[in-house]
Short mmCIF file of C-alpha atoms in Angstrom, two decimals:
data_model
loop_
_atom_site.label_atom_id
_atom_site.label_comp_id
_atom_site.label_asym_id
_atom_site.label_seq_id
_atom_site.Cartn_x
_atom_site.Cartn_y
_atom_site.Cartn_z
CA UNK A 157 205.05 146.88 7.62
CA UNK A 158 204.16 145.69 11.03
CA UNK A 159 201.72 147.66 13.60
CA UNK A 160 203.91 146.29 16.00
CA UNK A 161 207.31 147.79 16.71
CA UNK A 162 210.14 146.78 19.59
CA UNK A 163 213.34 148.22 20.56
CA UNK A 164 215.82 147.51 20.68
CA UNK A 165 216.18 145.80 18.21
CA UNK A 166 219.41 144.25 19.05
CA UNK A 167 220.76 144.41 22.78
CA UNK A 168 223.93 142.83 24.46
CA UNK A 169 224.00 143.29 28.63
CA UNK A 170 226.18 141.98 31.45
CA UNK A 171 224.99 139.73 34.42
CA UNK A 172 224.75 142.75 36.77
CA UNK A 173 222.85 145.22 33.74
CA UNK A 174 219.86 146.42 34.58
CA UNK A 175 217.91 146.88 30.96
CA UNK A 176 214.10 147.35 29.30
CA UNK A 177 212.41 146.25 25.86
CA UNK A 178 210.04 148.49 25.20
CA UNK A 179 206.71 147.24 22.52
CA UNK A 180 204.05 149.36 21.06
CA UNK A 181 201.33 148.59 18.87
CA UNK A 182 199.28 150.46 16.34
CA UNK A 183 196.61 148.13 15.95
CA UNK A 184 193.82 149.46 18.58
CA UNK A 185 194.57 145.63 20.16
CA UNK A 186 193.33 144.78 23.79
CA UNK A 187 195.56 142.28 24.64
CA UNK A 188 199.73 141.88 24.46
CA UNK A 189 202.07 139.34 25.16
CA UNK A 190 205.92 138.32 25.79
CA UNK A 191 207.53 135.36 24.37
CA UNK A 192 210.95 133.93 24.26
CA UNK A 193 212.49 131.96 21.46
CA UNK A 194 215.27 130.20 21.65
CA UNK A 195 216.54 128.04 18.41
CA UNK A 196 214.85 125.13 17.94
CA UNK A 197 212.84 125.88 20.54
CA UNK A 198 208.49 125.83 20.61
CA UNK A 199 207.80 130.01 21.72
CA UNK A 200 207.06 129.97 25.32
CA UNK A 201 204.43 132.30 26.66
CA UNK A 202 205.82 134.22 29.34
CA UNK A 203 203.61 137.21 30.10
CA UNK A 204 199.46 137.97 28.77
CA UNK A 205 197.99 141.35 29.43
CA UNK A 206 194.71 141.61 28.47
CA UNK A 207 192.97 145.20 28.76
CA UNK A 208 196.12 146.15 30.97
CA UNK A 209 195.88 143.75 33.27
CA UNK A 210 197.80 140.71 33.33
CA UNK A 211 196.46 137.41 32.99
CA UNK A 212 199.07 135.03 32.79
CA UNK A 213 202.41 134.23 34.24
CA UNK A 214 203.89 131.00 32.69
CA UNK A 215 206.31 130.88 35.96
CA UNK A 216 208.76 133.37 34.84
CA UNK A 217 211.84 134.07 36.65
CA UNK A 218 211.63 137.20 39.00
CA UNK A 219 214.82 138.70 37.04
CA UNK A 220 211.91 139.35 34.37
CA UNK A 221 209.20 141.91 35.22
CA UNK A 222 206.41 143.34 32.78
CA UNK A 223 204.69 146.66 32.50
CA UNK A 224 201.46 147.84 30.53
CA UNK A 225 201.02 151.16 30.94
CA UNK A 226 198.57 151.19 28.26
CA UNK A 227 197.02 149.15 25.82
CA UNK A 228 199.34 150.27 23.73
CA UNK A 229 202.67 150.19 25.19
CA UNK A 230 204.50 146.47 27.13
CA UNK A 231 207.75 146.67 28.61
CA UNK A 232 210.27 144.12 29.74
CA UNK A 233 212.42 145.32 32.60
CA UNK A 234 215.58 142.97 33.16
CA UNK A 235 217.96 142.81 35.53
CA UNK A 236 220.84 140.04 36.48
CA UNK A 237 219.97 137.88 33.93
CA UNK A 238 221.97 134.65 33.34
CA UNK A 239 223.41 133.52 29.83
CA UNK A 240 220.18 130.78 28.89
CA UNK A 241 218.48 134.25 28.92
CA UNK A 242 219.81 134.97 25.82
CA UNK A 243 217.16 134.46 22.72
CA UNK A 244 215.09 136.16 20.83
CA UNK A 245 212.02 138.34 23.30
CA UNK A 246 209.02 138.52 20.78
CA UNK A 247 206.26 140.81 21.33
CA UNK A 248 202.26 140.41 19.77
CA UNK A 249 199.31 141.95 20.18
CA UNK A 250 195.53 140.64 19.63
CA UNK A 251 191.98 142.26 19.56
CA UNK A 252 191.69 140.35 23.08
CA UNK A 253 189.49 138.59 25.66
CA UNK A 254 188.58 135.16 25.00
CA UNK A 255 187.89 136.20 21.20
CA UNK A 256 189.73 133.81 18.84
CA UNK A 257 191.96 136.17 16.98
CA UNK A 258 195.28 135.75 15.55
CA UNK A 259 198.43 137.22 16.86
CA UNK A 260 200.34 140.14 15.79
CA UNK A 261 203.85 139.97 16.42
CA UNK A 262 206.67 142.62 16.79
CA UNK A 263 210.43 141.63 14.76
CA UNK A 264 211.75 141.63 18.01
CA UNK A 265 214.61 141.87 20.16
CA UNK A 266 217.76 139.84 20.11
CA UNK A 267 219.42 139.40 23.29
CA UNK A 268 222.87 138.01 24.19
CA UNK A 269 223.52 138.01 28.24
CA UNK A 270 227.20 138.11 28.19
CA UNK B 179 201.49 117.67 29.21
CA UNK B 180 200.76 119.06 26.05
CA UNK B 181 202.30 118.71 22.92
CA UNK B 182 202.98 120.03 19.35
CA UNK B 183 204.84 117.90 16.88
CA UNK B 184 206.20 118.76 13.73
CA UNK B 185 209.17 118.00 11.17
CA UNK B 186 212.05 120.24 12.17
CA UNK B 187 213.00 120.60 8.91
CA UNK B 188 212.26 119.56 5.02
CA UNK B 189 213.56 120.49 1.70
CA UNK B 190 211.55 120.99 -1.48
CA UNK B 191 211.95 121.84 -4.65
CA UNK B 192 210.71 125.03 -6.58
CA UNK B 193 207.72 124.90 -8.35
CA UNK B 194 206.70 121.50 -6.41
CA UNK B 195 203.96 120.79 -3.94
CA UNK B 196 204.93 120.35 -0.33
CA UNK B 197 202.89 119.21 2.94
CA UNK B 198 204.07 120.28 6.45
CA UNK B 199 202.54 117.75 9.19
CA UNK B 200 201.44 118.58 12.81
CA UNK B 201 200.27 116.51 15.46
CA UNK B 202 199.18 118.30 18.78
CA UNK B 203 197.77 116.55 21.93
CA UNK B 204 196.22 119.40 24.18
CA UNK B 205 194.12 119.86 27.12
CA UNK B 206 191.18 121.24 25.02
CA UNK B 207 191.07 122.46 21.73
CA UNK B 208 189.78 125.84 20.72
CA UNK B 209 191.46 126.08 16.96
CA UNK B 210 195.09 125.35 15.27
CA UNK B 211 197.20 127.93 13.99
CA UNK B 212 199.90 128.10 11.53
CA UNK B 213 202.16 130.38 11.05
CA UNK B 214 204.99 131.66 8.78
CA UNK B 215 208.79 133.04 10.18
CA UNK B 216 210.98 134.18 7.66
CA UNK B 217 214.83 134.42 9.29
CA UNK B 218 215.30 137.39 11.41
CA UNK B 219 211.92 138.48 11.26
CA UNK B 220 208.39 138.27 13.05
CA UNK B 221 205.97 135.54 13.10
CA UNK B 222 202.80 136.01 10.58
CA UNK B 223 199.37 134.45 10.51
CA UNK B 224 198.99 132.10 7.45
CA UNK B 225 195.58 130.18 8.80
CA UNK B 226 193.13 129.42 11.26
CA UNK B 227 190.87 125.97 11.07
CA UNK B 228 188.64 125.17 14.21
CA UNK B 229 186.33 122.54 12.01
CA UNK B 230 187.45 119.33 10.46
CA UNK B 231 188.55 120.00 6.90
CA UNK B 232 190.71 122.10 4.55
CA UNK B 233 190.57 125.68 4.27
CA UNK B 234 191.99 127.36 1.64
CA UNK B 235 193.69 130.42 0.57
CA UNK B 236 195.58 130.98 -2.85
CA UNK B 237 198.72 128.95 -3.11
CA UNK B 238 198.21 127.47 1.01
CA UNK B 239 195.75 125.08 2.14
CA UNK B 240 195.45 123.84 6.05
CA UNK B 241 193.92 120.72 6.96
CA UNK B 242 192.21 119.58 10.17
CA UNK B 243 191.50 116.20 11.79
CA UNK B 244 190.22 117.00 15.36
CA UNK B 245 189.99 112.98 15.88
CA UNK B 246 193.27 112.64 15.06
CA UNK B 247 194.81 115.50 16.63
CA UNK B 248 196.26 116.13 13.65
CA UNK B 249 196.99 119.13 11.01
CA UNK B 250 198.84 119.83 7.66
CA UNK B 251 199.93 122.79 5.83
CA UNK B 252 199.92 122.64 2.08
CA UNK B 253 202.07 124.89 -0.37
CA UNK B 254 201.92 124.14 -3.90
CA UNK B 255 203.46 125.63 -6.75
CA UNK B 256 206.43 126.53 -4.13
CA UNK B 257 208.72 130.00 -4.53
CA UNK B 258 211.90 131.15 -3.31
CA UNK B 259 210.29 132.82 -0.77
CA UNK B 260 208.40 130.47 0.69
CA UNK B 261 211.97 129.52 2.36
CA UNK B 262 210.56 129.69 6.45
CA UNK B 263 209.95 128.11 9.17
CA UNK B 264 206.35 127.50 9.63
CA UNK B 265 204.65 127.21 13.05
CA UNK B 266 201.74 125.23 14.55
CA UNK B 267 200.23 126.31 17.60
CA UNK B 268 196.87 125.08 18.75
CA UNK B 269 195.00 127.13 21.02
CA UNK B 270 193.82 124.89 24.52
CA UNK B 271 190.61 125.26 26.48
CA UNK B 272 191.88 128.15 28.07
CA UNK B 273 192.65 129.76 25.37
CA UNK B 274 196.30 129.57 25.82
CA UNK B 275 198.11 128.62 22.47
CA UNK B 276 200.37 125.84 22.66
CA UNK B 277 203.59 126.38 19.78
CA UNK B 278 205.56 123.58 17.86
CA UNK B 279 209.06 124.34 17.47
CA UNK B 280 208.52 125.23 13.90
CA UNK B 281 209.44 123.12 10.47
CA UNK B 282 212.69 125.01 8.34
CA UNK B 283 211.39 124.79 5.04
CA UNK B 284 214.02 124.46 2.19
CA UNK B 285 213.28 125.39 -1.17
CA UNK B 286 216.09 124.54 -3.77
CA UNK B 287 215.98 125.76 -7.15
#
C-alpha cells in the first residue's frame, strides 16, 4: 500500500471546467512533486516543493497552478485546459533538500480534457 | 539537451534472464535510477547506483558505467509479474532527475 494517495482517481472535464487533484502523503516527506505522463512519453517534472516552498517550475502552462499547504498535502488547480492536457498527473514525495532519496509516487490521476 | 535512452519495448521469456539498457547524456550526474510501473499503477524504486559497478538485490541487478554514460537493469529467473515498464532516470547536477520513456517488458510463458 502506498503512503501516497491522489484523488481523483479518474477525472473527465470540459475546456471551460474549472477542477483540482488533490495529493497527500503519509510518509513525514519534505519535498513533493507533479508530473505528467503521457504514453510513450519520458515523465516531465512540472512542479517541486520542497519544505512548502516551491522550487521548480519546468515552464508550465498558467492553466496549471500548484498549492502546498503543508508538507503533507499538493494540489493541482486546473482550469481551461486543452485536449494534449489529457495524461496521466502523478504525484511523489521524498525526504527532501538536496538529499539523494528516491521518490515516492501516488497511483495517480487519469485525466481526459474533453 | 539532455537525454535518456532506452528500448521501448522487449519480450522475454519466463524463467529466462533479461537485460534492460540505458544510455543517458546529462548536464551532471548525481546517481541513476530505475524504476518499475506496472499498468495502471504508480512508479516504484527498484535501485539506486552513483559508483561504477553492479549493485545487487535478489533476483535484480543494476549496472553503472559513468564513462560511458551508460546503465543496465538485470532480471534473471523472470516471473509473470515482472511484466512492466521499467524506468531510468538519472539525477543531473542540480539534482533534477532526468526520465527515459520507460522499456514495456514482455514476459511470455
Amino acid at each position: 500500500e502506498t503512503g501516497v494517495t491522489q484523488t481523483p482517481r479518474h477525472l473527465v472535464m470540459g475546456m471551460t471546467n474549472k477542477k483540482s487533484l488533490k495529493c497527500e502523503q503519509h510518509l513525514g516527506h519534505n519535498a513533493m512533486y507533479w508530473y505528467k505522463q503521457s504514453a510513450k512519453k519520458p515523465l516531465e517534472l512540472m512542479f517541486v516543493y520542497n519544505f512548502k516552498e516551491q522550487t521548480e517550475n519546468n515552464s508550465v502552462p498558467s492553466r496549471f497552478s500548484p498549492e502546498c499547504p503543508n508538507s503533507s498535502h499538493l494540489f493541482l488547480h486546473l482550469h481551461t485546459l486543452q485536449p494534449e492536457d489529457s495524461a496521466l498527473y502523478l504525484c511523489a514525495s521524498s525526504q527532501g533538500g538536496t538529499d539523494l532519496y528516491e521518490q515516492y509516487f501516488g497511483p495517480g490521476t487519469r485525466l481526459t480534457v474533453t | 539537451g539532455q537525454n535518456i535512452d532506452q528500448p521501448t519495448e522487449m519480450t522475454a521469456t519466463e524463467g529466462a534472464i533479461v537485460q534492460i539498457n540505458c544510455t543517458y547524456q546529462t548536464s551532471g550526474f548525481n546517481g541513476l535510477f530505475w524504476y518499475q510501473q506496472h499498468a495502471g499503477e504508480a512508479p516504484t524504486f527498484l535501485s539506486y547506483n552513483v559508483l561504477d559497478g553492479l549493485e545487487e538485490k535478489g533476483r535484480f541487478s543494476s549496472f553503472l558505467s559513468r564513462s560511458k554514460g551508460y546503465s543496465y537493469l538485470l532480471l534473471k529467473e523472470l516471473q509473470m509479474k515482472d511484466s512492466a515498464s521499467y524506468l531510468c532516470a538519472v539525477m543531473d547536477s542540480n539534482y533534477q532527475l532526468i526520465w527515459g520513456a520507460g522499456t514495456k517488458l514482455i514476459i511470455k510463458p
